[in-house]
Amino acid sequence: MARLDYFAPGVYVEEIQRGSRPIEGIQTNIAGFIGFTEAVRGGAEPFKPMLVTSWNQYLQYFGQEGSDGFTDFDAYLPFAVNGWFLNGGGRCWVTSIGTRLPGTPEPPPEQTGVKIRSSANRPALLFNLKPEESDNGSIEVIITEGQPNPSNEEGENSDSPAPVAAEFFTLIVGRDGEELERYEHLTMNPEVQAEVGTYVVTALEQSSFIDALDLSQTGQALSRRPANGQYEVSPPPLVPSPETLVRDIQGIRDERTGVQGVFEIDEITMLACPDLMRAYQADLVDLDQVHGVMELMISLCENSSPNPPNRMVVLDPPPDCVKPQQVAQWLNVFNRRSMFAALYYPWIKVPNPRKGGRPILVPPCGHMLGVWSRTDETRGVYKAPANETPRGVIGLSYDCNFREQELLNPLGINCIRTFPNRGIKIWGARTLVEPEQTEWRYISVRRLISYIEKSIELGTQWVVFEPNDEDLWSRVRRTVSNFLERLWREGALFGSSPEQAFYVKCDGDLNTPDSMILGRLYVEVGVCPVRPAEFVIFRVSQWTGQDE
């Protein structure tokens, strides 16, 4: 850093900043999912987004211990998240709005608690959280080696047999690595002498956190002793109320819950709510309520002021819109257009692990977002996520043909189609923008511009409070131009030269003395994005060899 004054003679070595600072592109393939899950545990909280980086990590937060992560009531979110990872998705944020369908009777505690087995693999104990602790997250229970009470002198009671040390154990209750309670000299013998040890159920009656139930029936206390290990006791199933379901999905911004909570995560660039259709199928919401949630997601994508909008939502058609005419009619009823929304049709067929791998129809949003992520990684955000094979899909709810797609494609409905000898392909790449706004017709164009805007925003933070002079203007021009030229060389911008692909203007014409007095610096950027070759036309004619 250069000094402004010097007092003693000598040689001074100073470091100074010269030139522009490179702009690093943002990550564009981070998704947010909202829906029902099998469980909420491992630090995840109901209605709040949780970062998940793999399917195994999803199971740790939203699946029962040892489970496949899916649900008995066929929630669509596990299929969407699984499809996301299958198709190349990386990081995503998952928000659970419940572990049962609203209105479902709560199961009895013996069906929801954590069952601990003995070393002989027989049922030993059942742990449940106390009702007052259900809102505070999971509890960890550690069972380790123990011993009888050492204060008991040998032979004190000659009529009783000597205790077997191996049947005793220690139980520790903790949360987030902190020990909350410790119980020693425990045994599975309900008739144990008080001076020797304590029956585990009796001891845990004093616990502030968990209840215990003895599942063992017969046998010696040693054979019924629970196996050593660490066990997680999760809250009981979260059964939302039918009356508050839509409110739970929408969430509260200040509490970081629901859809609005997802939009508080800055890095999320794509969004889906697959179980909105599960709730509709179960008659928990009507079509107007479905449209209300969709409208909220679209509006939040559009409204990100003062920052540039960089999110898109993928919508799913209702399950009763099976035929092309039906989905076209439904979209006309919904009647909401936006360059920040995309719609895929039809529903896809995937294996259901809960039914022996038999197929189930699910909304396509999760698999489609996975393809978006894969395309971003392999080609770039400027490549249309189409003419790609969605992984994990074994069929479609309806085989759309060419003529039927001629009806849907102009409406912005992206078809998933089956082609002979080519398999299932995503055969559409349009947004739901108004038809006359042709410049925002394609998903790749919308996401590329968002990528450029957000990258420039984050990469030029150093400009704030710098002296607003011609030197700063020149540095800003170089910074932005270098970033755009890199994109042009990668194939994201159209043109045979950088001059044809983009321009960056920051000069005295834009930054007048009046604007500088107000503390403003204006930079004008124009780019020419590449667009997908949606229609490929070969013009063939006969030629004699003598015609010009």
Tab-separated table of N, CA, C and O in Angstrom, residues 202-305:
chain	number	residue	atom	x	y	z
A	202	THR	N	-37.126	-47.763	35.368
A	202	THR	CA	-37.320	-46.973	36.579
A	202	THR	C	-36.393	-45.771	36.597
A	202	THR	O	-36.795	-44.654	36.947
A	203	ALA	N	-35.138	-45.973	36.179
A	203	ALA	CA	-34.171	-44.873	36.198
A	203	ALA	C	-34.580	-43.757	35.251
A	203	ALA	O	-34.478	-42.568	35.575
A	204	LEU	N	-35.050	-44.114	34.050
A	204	LEU	CA	-35.367	-43.105	33.048
A	204	LEU	C	-36.703	-42.410	33.295
A	204	LEU	O	-37.053	-41.485	32.564
A	205	GLU	N	-37.442	-42.838	34.325
A	205	GLU	CA	-38.626	-42.072	34.702
A	205	GLU	C	-38.245	-40.677	35.185
A	205	GLU	O	-39.054	-39.751	35.157
A	206	GLN	N	-36.977	-40.522	35.629
A	206	GLN	CA	-36.491	-39.227	36.090
A	206	GLN	C	-35.939	-38.370	34.960
A	206	GLN	O	-35.582	-37.212	35.170
A	207	SER	N	-35.843	-38.934	33.747
A	207	SER	CA	-35.252	-38.198	32.629
A	207	SER	C	-36.142	-37.037	32.188
A	207	SER	O	-37.366	-37.160	32.173
A	208	SER	N	-35.500	-35.942	31.813
A	208	SER	CA	-36.221	-34.787	31.286
A	208	SER	C	-36.378	-34.854	29.779
A	208	SER	O	-37.027	-33.981	29.188
A	209	PHE	N	-35.776	-35.884	29.147
A	209	PHE	CA	-35.700	-35.891	27.681
A	209	PHE	C	-36.344	-37.112	27.026
A	209	PHE	O	-36.959	-36.984	25.971
A	210	ILE	N	-36.209	-38.297	27.594
A	210	ILE	CA	-36.681	-39.496	26.916
A	210	ILE	C	-37.502	-40.378	27.846
A	210	ILE	O	-37.377	-40.326	29.079
A	211	ASP	N	-38.375	-41.168	27.204
A	211	ASP	CA	-39.113	-42.229	27.888
A	211	ASP	C	-38.572	-43.570	27.411
A	211	ASP	O	-38.109	-43.695	26.265
A	212	ALA	N	-38.635	-44.582	28.261
A	212	ALA	CA	-38.137	-45.912	27.906
A	212	ALA	C	-39.228	-46.950	28.142
A	212	ALA	O	-39.989	-46.875	29.111
A	213	LEU	N	-39.295	-47.937	27.224
A	213	LEU	CA	-40.237	-49.043	27.333
A	213	LEU	C	-39.465	-50.337	27.161
A	213	LEU	O	-38.663	-50.476	26.234
A	214	ASP	N	-39.684	-51.289	28.064
A	214	ASP	CA	-39.003	-52.575	28.018
A	214	ASP	C	-39.716	-53.467	27.005
A	214	ASP	O	-40.876	-53.819	27.174
A	215	LEU	N	-38.997	-53.824	25.914
A	215	LEU	CA	-39.563	-54.684	24.874
A	215	LEU	C	-39.247	-56.156	25.081
A	215	LEU	O	-39.825	-57.011	24.418
A	216	SER	N	-38.322	-56.447	25.962
A	216	SER	CA	-37.927	-57.847	26.174
A	216	SER	C	-39.006	-58.560	26.980
A	216	SER	O	-39.689	-57.968	27.813
A	217	GLN	N	-39.157	-59.851	26.711
A	217	GLN	CA	-40.218	-60.618	27.342
A	217	GLN	C	-39.691	-61.557	28.412
A	217	GLN	O	-40.084	-61.493	29.564
A	218	THR	N	-38.826	-62.442	28.011
A	218	THR	CA	-38.322	-63.456	28.938
A	218	THR	C	-36.815	-63.531	28.826
A	218	THR	O	-36.201	-62.960	27.932
A	219	GLY	N	-36.228	-64.283	29.730
A	219	GLY	CA	-34.797	-64.505	29.687
A	219	GLY	C	-34.074	-63.784	30.807
A	219	GLY	O	-34.630	-62.968	31.543
A	220	GLN	N	-32.806	-64.127	30.949
A	220	GLN	CA	-31.980	-63.518	31.976
A	220	GLN	C	-31.654	-62.077	31.586
A	220	GLN	O	-31.676	-61.694	30.415
A	221	ALA	N	-31.351	-61.268	32.592
A	221	ALA	CA	-31.052	-59.852	32.342
A	221	ALA	C	-29.870	-59.684	31.397
A	221	ALA	O	-29.824	-58.754	30.601
A	222	LEU	N	-28.909	-60.609	31.454
A	222	LEU	CA	-27.725	-60.502	30.595
A	222	LEU	C	-28.100	-60.667	29.129
A	222	LEU	O	-27.614	-59.935	28.263
A	223	SER	N	-28.981	-61.630	28.828
A	223	SER	CA	-29.371	-61.862	27.436
A	223	SER	C	-30.304	-60.779	26.915
A	223	SER	O	-30.431	-60.587	25.705
A	224	ARG	N	-30.942	-60.033	27.807
A	224	ARG	CA	-31.864	-58.970	27.402
A	224	ARG	C	-31.183	-57.603	27.358
A	224	ARG	O	-31.790	-56.619	26.935
A	225	ARG	N	-29.930	-57.536	27.763
A	225	ARG	CA	-29.198	-56.269	27.836
A	225	ARG	C	-29.082	-55.636	26.452
A	225	ARG	O	-28.729	-56.287	25.478
A	226	PRO	N	-29.379	-54.325	26.305
A	226	PRO	CA	-29.250	-53.671	24.991
A	226	PRO	C	-27.799	-53.614	24.539
A	226	PRO	O	-26.883	-53.474	25.352
A	227	ALA	N	-27.603	-53.726	23.251
A	227	ALA	CA	-26.255	-53.703	22.700
A	227	ALA	C	-25.649	-52.307	22.831
A	227	ALA	O	-26.344	-51.293	22.741
A	228	ASN	N	-24.348	-52.290	23.045
A	228	ASN	CA	-23.645	-51.009	23.113
A	228	ASN	C	-23.741	-50.283	21.771
A	228	ASN	O	-23.786	-50.894	20.707
A	229	GLY	N	-23.773	-48.965	21.818
A	229	GLY	CA	-23.815	-48.184	20.591
A	229	GLY	C	-24.382	-46.799	20.831
A	229	GLY	O	-24.758	-46.438	21.963
A	230	GLN	N	-24.425	-46.026	19.751
A	230	GLN	CA	-25.001	-44.682	19.799
A	230	GLN	C	-26.266	-44.679	18.959
A	230	GLN	O	-26.257	-45.080	17.803
A	231	TYR	N	-27.354	-44.201	19.540
A	231	TYR	CA	-28.657	-44.228	18.889
A	231	TYR	C	-29.256	-42.825	18.880
A	231	TYR	O	-29.069	-42.053	19.823
A	232	GLU	N	-29.970	-42.536	17.800
A	232	GLU	CA	-30.615	-41.227	17.669
A	232	GLU	C	-32.105	-41.371	17.907
A	232	GLU	O	-32.777	-42.153	17.234
A	233	VAL	N	-32.608	-40.597	18.855
A	233	VAL	CA	-34.035	-40.578	19.157
A	233	VAL	C	-34.611	-39.311	18.537
A	233	VAL	O	-34.325	-38.204	18.984
A	234	SER	N	-35.404	-39.490	17.483
A	234	SER	CA	-35.935	-38.356	16.732
A	234	SER	C	-37.315	-37.977	17.239
A	234	SER	O	-38.007	-38.776	17.882
A	235	PRO	N	-37.758	-36.764	16.932
A	235	PRO	CA	-39.125	-36.368	17.292
A	235	PRO	C	-40.149	-37.267	16.612
A	235	PRO	O	-39.857	-37.904	15.591
A	236	PRO	N	-41.362	-37.339	17.134
A	236	PRO	CA	-42.413	-38.154	16.503
A	236	PRO	C	-42.763	-37.592	15.134
A	236	PRO	O	-42.377	-36.486	14.775
A	237	PRO	N	-43.501	-38.361	14.319
A	237	PRO	CA	-43.853	-37.890	12.978
A	237	PRO	C	-44.529	-36.519	13.010
A	237	PRO	O	-45.336	-36.229	13.891
A	238	LEU	N	-44.153	-35.714	12.026
A	238	LEU	CA	-44.714	-34.381	11.913
A	238	LEU	C	-45.931	-34.448	10.994
A	238	LEU	O	-45.800	-34.666	9.793
A	239	VAL	N	-47.115	-34.313	11.576
A	239	VAL	CA	-48.358	-34.393	10.817
A	239	VAL	C	-48.959	-32.995	10.739
A	239	VAL	O	-49.569	-32.513	11.695
A	240	PRO	N	-48.781	-32.293	9.611
A	240	PRO	CA	-49.341	-30.945	9.511
A	240	PRO	C	-50.860	-30.972	9.462
A	240	PRO	O	-51.475	-31.969	9.089
A	241	SER	N	-51.435	-29.856	9.815
A	241	SER	CA	-52.894	-29.740	9.788
A	241	SER	C	-53.364	-29.426	8.374
A	241	SER	O	-52.740	-28.630	7.666
A	242	PRO	N	-54.464	-30.031	7.930
A	242	PRO	CA	-55.000	-29.686	6.597
A	242	PRO	C	-55.324	-28.202	6.466
A	242	PRO	O	-55.185	-27.631	5.385
A	243	GLU	N	-55.745	-27.592	7.563
A	243	GLU	CA	-56.119	-26.179	7.511
A	243	GLU	C	-54.912	-25.263	7.335
A	243	GLU	O	-55.023	-24.163	6.793
A	244	THR	N	-53.735	-25.705	7.785
A	244	THR	CA	-52.548	-24.838	7.719
A	244	THR	C	-51.542	-25.300	6.665
A	244	THR	O	-50.447	-24.752	6.595
A	245	LEU	N	-51.912	-26.300	5.848
A	245	LEU	CA	-50.936	-26.862	4.907
A	245	LEU	C	-50.408	-25.816	3.932
A	245	LEU	O	-49.189	-25.685	3.741
A	246	VAL	N	-51.293	-25.069	3.300
A	246	VAL	CA	-50.841	-24.069	2.327
A	246	VAL	C	-49.962	-23.030	3.012
A	246	VAL	O	-48.941	-22.597	2.472
A	247	ARG	N	-50.354	-22.631	4.222
A	247	ARG	CA	-49.535	-21.662	4.957
A	247	ARG	C	-48.168	-22.249	5.294
A	247	ARG	O	-47.150	-21.552	5.233
A	248	ASP	N	-48.119	-23.543	5.624
A	248	ASP	CA	-46.839	-24.192	5.918
A	248	ASP	C	-45.958	-24.250	4.670
A	248	ASP	O	-44.738	-24.091	4.753
A	249	ILE	N	-46.574	-24.519	3.519
A	249	ILE	CA	-45.789	-24.561	2.276
A	249	ILE	C	-45.253	-23.176	1.948
A	249	ILE	O	-44.070	-23.010	1.594
A	250	GLN	N	-46.095	-22.171	2.046
A	250	GLN	CA	-45.661	-20.811	1.737
A	250	GLN	C	-44.602	-20.326	2.722
A	250	GLN	O	-43.635	-19.670	2.325
A	251	GLY	N	-44.768	-20.658	4.001
A	251	GLY	CA	-43.786	-20.308	5.007
A	251	GLY	C	-43.811	-18.848	5.401
A	251	GLY	O	-44.619	-18.044	4.929
A	252	ILE	N	-42.888	-18.510	6.304
A	252	ILE	CA	-42.756	-17.145	6.826
A	252	ILE	C	-41.318	-16.703	6.619
A	252	ILE	O	-40.378	-17.387	7.042
A	253	ARG	N	-41.143	-15.576	5.978
A	253	ARG	CA	-39.801	-15.119	5.625
A	253	ARG	C	-38.926	-14.903	6.850
A	253	ARG	O	-37.780	-15.339	6.884
A	254	ASP	N	-39.447	-14.216	7.866
A	254	ASP	CA	-38.634	-13.903	9.041
A	254	ASP	C	-38.220	-15.148	9.809
A	254	ASP	O	-37.194	-15.144	10.493
A	255	GLU	N	-39.030	-16.221	9.705
A	255	GLU	CA	-38.701	-17.459	10.399
A	255	GLU	C	-37.933	-18.443	9.516
A	255	GLU	O	-37.605	-19.542	9.960
A	256	ARG	N	-37.666	-18.035	8.244
A	256	ARG	CA	-36.899	-18.858	7.298
A	256	ARG	C	-37.557	-20.211	7.074
A	256	ARG	O	-36.906	-21.260	7.081
A	257	THR	N	-38.876	-20.218	6.876
A	257	THR	CA	-39.602	-21.471	6.690
A	257	THR	C	-40.279	-21.493	5.331
A	257	THR	O	-40.532	-20.461	4.715
A	258	GLY	N	-40.595	-22.715	4.864
A	258	GLY	CA	-41.355	-22.901	3.643
A	258	GLY	C	-40.690	-22.312	2.415
A	258	GLY	O	-39.466	-22.163	2.334
A	259	VAL	N	-41.528	-21.988	1.433
A	259	VAL	CA	-41.024	-21.422	0.182
A	259	VAL	C	-40.269	-20.125	0.434
A	259	VAL	O	-39.186	-19.887	-0.122
A	260	GLN	N	-40.812	-19.277	1.278
A	260	GLN	CA	-40.160	-17.999	1.544
A	260	GLN	C	-38.818	-18.192	2.253
A	260	GLN	O	-37.885	-17.412	2.047
A	261	GLY	N	-38.706	-19.247	3.043
A	261	GLY	CA	-37.424	-19.533	3.678
A	261	GLY	C	-36.379	-19.983	2.680
A	261	GLY	O	-35.186	-19.664	2.815
A	262	VAL	N	-36.805	-20.723	1.648
A	262	VAL	CA	-35.872	-21.147	0.600
A	262	VAL	C	-35.274	-19.939	-0.107
A	262	VAL	O	-34.083	-19.913	-0.441
A	263	PHE	N	-36.076	-18.898	-0.312
A	263	PHE	CA	-35.592	-17.714	-1.020
A	263	PHE	C	-34.649	-16.868	-0.171
A	263	PHE	O	-34.080	-15.898	-0.671
A	264	GLU	N	-34.487	-17.225	1.088
A	264	GLU	CA	-33.486	-16.555	1.908
A	264	GLU	C	-32.104	-17.181	1.750
A	264	GLU	O	-31.131	-16.661	2.273
A	265	ILE	N	-32.024	-18.320	1.039
A	265	ILE	CA	-30.738	-18.952	0.751
A	265	ILE	C	-30.231	-18.388	-0.567
A	265	ILE	O	-30.745	-18.719	-1.641
A	266	ASP	N	-29.217	-17.539	-0.510
A	266	ASP	CA	-28.793	-16.803	-1.698
A	266	ASP	C	-28.296	-17.697	-2.822
A	266	ASP	O	-28.455	-17.366	-3.998
A	267	GLU	N	-27.682	-18.828	-2.495
A	267	GLU	CA	-27.038	-19.619	-3.538
A	267	GLU	C	-28.017	-20.459	-4.356
A	267	GLU	O	-27.651	-20.987	-5.406
A	268	ILE	N	-29.255	-20.612	-3.915
A	268	ILE	CA	-30.231	-21.408	-4.662
A	268	ILE	C	-30.591	-20.694	-5.957
A	268	ILE	O	-30.931	-19.508	-5.958
A	269	THR	N	-30.510	-21.425	-7.069
A	269	THR	CA	-30.809	-20.834	-8.379
A	269	THR	C	-31.990	-21.501	-9.081
A	269	THR	O	-32.411	-21.023	-10.133
A	270	MET	N	-32.494	-22.598	-8.544
A	270	MET	CA	-33.635	-23.288	-9.162
A	270	MET	C	-34.483	-23.914	-8.066
A	270	MET	O	-33.975	-24.310	-7.029
A	271	LEU	N	-35.782	-23.997	-8.299
A	271	LEU	CA	-36.716	-24.348	-7.231
A	271	LEU	C	-37.812	-25.262	-7.750
A	271	LEU	O	-38.250	-25.132	-8.896
A	272	ALA	N	-38.269	-26.191	-6.896
A	272	ALA	CA	-39.381	-27.076	-7.235
A	272	ALA	C	-40.109	-27.488	-5.964
A	272	ALA	O	-39.497	-27.616	-4.901
A	273	CYS	N	-41.416	-27.697	-6.092
A	273	CYS	CA	-42.248	-28.158	-4.972
A	273	CYS	C	-43.096	-29.333	-5.460
A	273	CYS	O	-44.291	-29.182	-5.739
A	274	PRO	N	-42.492	-30.528	-5.576
A	274	PRO	CA	-43.213	-31.662	-6.179
A	274	PRO	C	-44.438	-32.105	-5.399
A	274	PRO	O	-45.425	-32.547	-5.990
A	275	ASP	N	-44.408	-31.987	-4.073
A	275	ASP	CA	-45.526	-32.495	-3.279
A	275	ASP	C	-46.717	-31.551	-3.251
A	275	ASP	O	-47.727	-31.847	-2.610
A	276	LEU	N	-46.619	-30.430	-3.941
A	276	LEU	CA	-47.821	-29.632	-4.149
A	276	LEU	C	-48.865	-30.467	-4.887
A	276	LEU	O	-50.068	-30.391	-4.603
A	277	MET	N	-48.381	-31.316	-5.808
A	277	MET	CA	-49.292	-32.198	-6.545
A	277	MET	C	-49.740	-33.389	-5.704
A	277	MET	O	-50.834	-33.915	-5.897
A	278	ARG	N	-48.901	-33.825	-4.755
A	278	ARG	CA	-49.335	-34.914	-3.863
A	278	ARG	C	-50.472	-34.437	-2.976
A	278	ARG	O	-51.434	-35.176	-2.721
A	279	ALA	N	-50.369	-33.212	-2.486
A	279	ALA	CA	-51.445	-32.646	-1.671
A	279	ALA	C	-52.712	-32.474	-2.504
A	279	ALA	O	-53.822	-32.696	-2.016
A	280	TYR	N	-52.546	-32.109	-3.775
A	280	TYR	CA	-53.710	-31.955	-4.659
A	280	TYR	C	-54.369	-33.309	-4.914
A	280	TYR	O	-55.607	-33.417	-4.908
A	281	GLN	N	-53.556	-34.347	-5.119
A	281	GLN	CA	-54.113	-35.688	-5.331
A	281	GLN	C	-54.884	-36.174	-4.120
A	281	GLN	O	-55.882	-36.877	-4.257
A	282	ALA	N	-54.429	-35.815	-2.917
A	282	ALA	CA	-55.083	-36.262	-1.693
A	282	ALA	C	-56.237	-35.360	-1.286
A	282	ALA	O	-56.764	-35.503	-0.175
A	283	ASP	N	-56.628	-34.444	-2.162
A	283	ASP	CA	-57.739	-33.519	-1.893
A	283	ASP	C	-57.496	-32.646	-0.667
A	283	ASP	O	-58.434	-32.240	0.028
A	284	LEU	N	-56.226	-32.365	-0.398
A	284	LEU	CA	-55.888	-31.482	0.711
A	284	LEU	C	-55.873	-30.029	0.277
A	284	LEU	O	-55.995	-29.126	1.106
A	285	VAL	N	-55.674	-29.794	-1.018
A	285	VAL	CA	-55.747	-28.441	-1.578
A	285	VAL	C	-56.522	-28.521	-2.885
A	285	VAL	O	-56.530	-29.562	-3.554
A	286	ASP	N	-57.168	-27.423	-3.245
A	286	ASP	CA	-57.861	-27.394	-4.530
A	286	ASP	C	-56.986	-26.701	-5.569
A	286	ASP	O	-55.882	-26.227	-5.264
A	287	LEU	N	-57.481	-26.619	-6.794
A	287	LEU	CA	-56.674	-26.093	-7.882
A	287	LEU	C	-56.336	-24.618	-7.673
A	287	LEU	O	-55.235	-24.166	-8.023
A	288	ASP	N	-57.267	-23.862	-7.097
A	288	ASP	CA	-56.978	-22.451	-6.831
A	288	ASP	C	-55.833	-22.298	-5.834
A	288	ASP	O	-54.991	-21.398	-5.972
A	289	GLN	N	-55.795	-23.168	-4.822
A	289	GLN	CA	-54.695	-23.109	-3.865
A	289	GLN	C	-53.373	-23.519	-4.506
A	289	GLN	O	-52.318	-22.949	-4.192
A	290	VAL	N	-53.422	-24.510	-5.394
A	290	VAL	CA	-52.221	-24.890	-6.142
A	290	VAL	C	-51.704	-23.694	-6.937
A	290	VAL	O	-50.503	-23.387	-6.921
A	291	HIS	N	-52.604	-23.002	-7.616
A	291	HIS	CA	-52.206	-21.836	-8.407
A	291	HIS	C	-51.639	-20.743	-7.509
A	291	HIS	O	-50.716	-20.016	-7.905
A	292	GLY	N	-52.172	-20.622	-6.298
A	292	GLY	CA	-51.667	-19.601	-5.380
A	292	GLY	C	-50.229	-19.851	-4.979
A	292	GLY	O	-49.414	-18.916	-4.923
A	293	VAL	N	-49.878	-21.117	-4.705
A	293	VAL	CA	-48.493	-21.437	-4.352
A	293	VAL	C	-47.581	-21.254	-5.556
A	293	VAL	O	-46.458	-20.728	-5.442
A	294	MET	N	-48.037	-21.679	-6.730
A	294	MET	CA	-47.231	-21.476	-7.944
A	294	MET	C	-46.981	-19.995	-8.193
A	294	MET	O	-45.867	-19.579	-8.537
A	295	GLU	N	-48.019	-19.183	-8.030
A	295	GLU	CA	-47.875	-17.737	-8.220
A	295	GLU	C	-46.853	-17.167	-7.246
A	295	GLU	O	-46.036	-16.307	-7.615
A	296	LEU	N	-46.871	-17.632	-5.995
A	296	LEU	CA	-45.904	-17.154	-5.014
A	296	LEU	C	-44.480	-17.480	-5.443
A	296	LEU	O	-43.587	-16.620	-5.377
A	297	MET	N	-44.245	-18.713	-5.888
A	297	MET	CA	-42.894	-19.103	-6.289
A	297	MET	C	-42.414	-18.286	-7.482
A	297	MET	O	-41.254	-17.838	-7.522
A	298	ILE	N	-43.293	-18.066	-8.450
A	298	ILE	CA	-42.905	-17.270	-9.622
A	298	ILE	C	-42.614	-15.838	-9.218
A	298	ILE	O	-41.610	-15.234	-9.630
A	299	SER	N	-43.471	-15.255	-8.387
A	299	SER	CA	-43.290	-13.857	-7.980
A	299	SER	C	-42.004	-13.668	-7.198
A	299	SER	O	-41.304	-12.661	-7.368
A	300	LEU	N	-41.670	-14.617	-6.346
A	300	LEU	CA	-40.425	-14.503	-5.587
A	300	LEU	C	-39.211	-14.632	-6.498
A	300	LEU	O	-38.173	-14.010	-6.248
A	301	CYS	N	-39.324	-15.449	-7.554
A	301	CYS	CA	-38.228	-15.541	-8.521
A	301	CYS	C	-38.047	-14.214	-9.260
A	301	CYS	O	-36.917	-13.812	-9.551
A	302	GLU	N	-39.149	-13.557	-9.560
A	302	GLU	CA	-39.079	-12.299	-10.297
A	302	GLU	C	-38.622	-11.140	-9.424
A	302	GLU	O	-37.936	-10.227	-9.895
A	303	ASN	N	-39.007	-11.182	-8.160
A	303	ASN	CA	-38.780	-10.037	-7.277
A	303	ASN	C	-37.605	-10.315	-6.354
A	303	ASN	O	-37.759	-10.903	-5.296
A	304	SER	N	-36.406	-9.914	-6.767
A	304	SER	CA	-35.220	-10.098	-5.928
A	304	SER	C	-34.512	-8.772	-5.701
A	304	SER	O	-33.330	-8.737	-5.397
A	305	SER	N	-35.227	-7.667	-5.875
A	305	SER	CA	-34.648	-6.325	-5.732
A	305	SER	C	-33.999	-6.178	-4.357
A	305	SER	O	-34.528	-6.686	-3.352
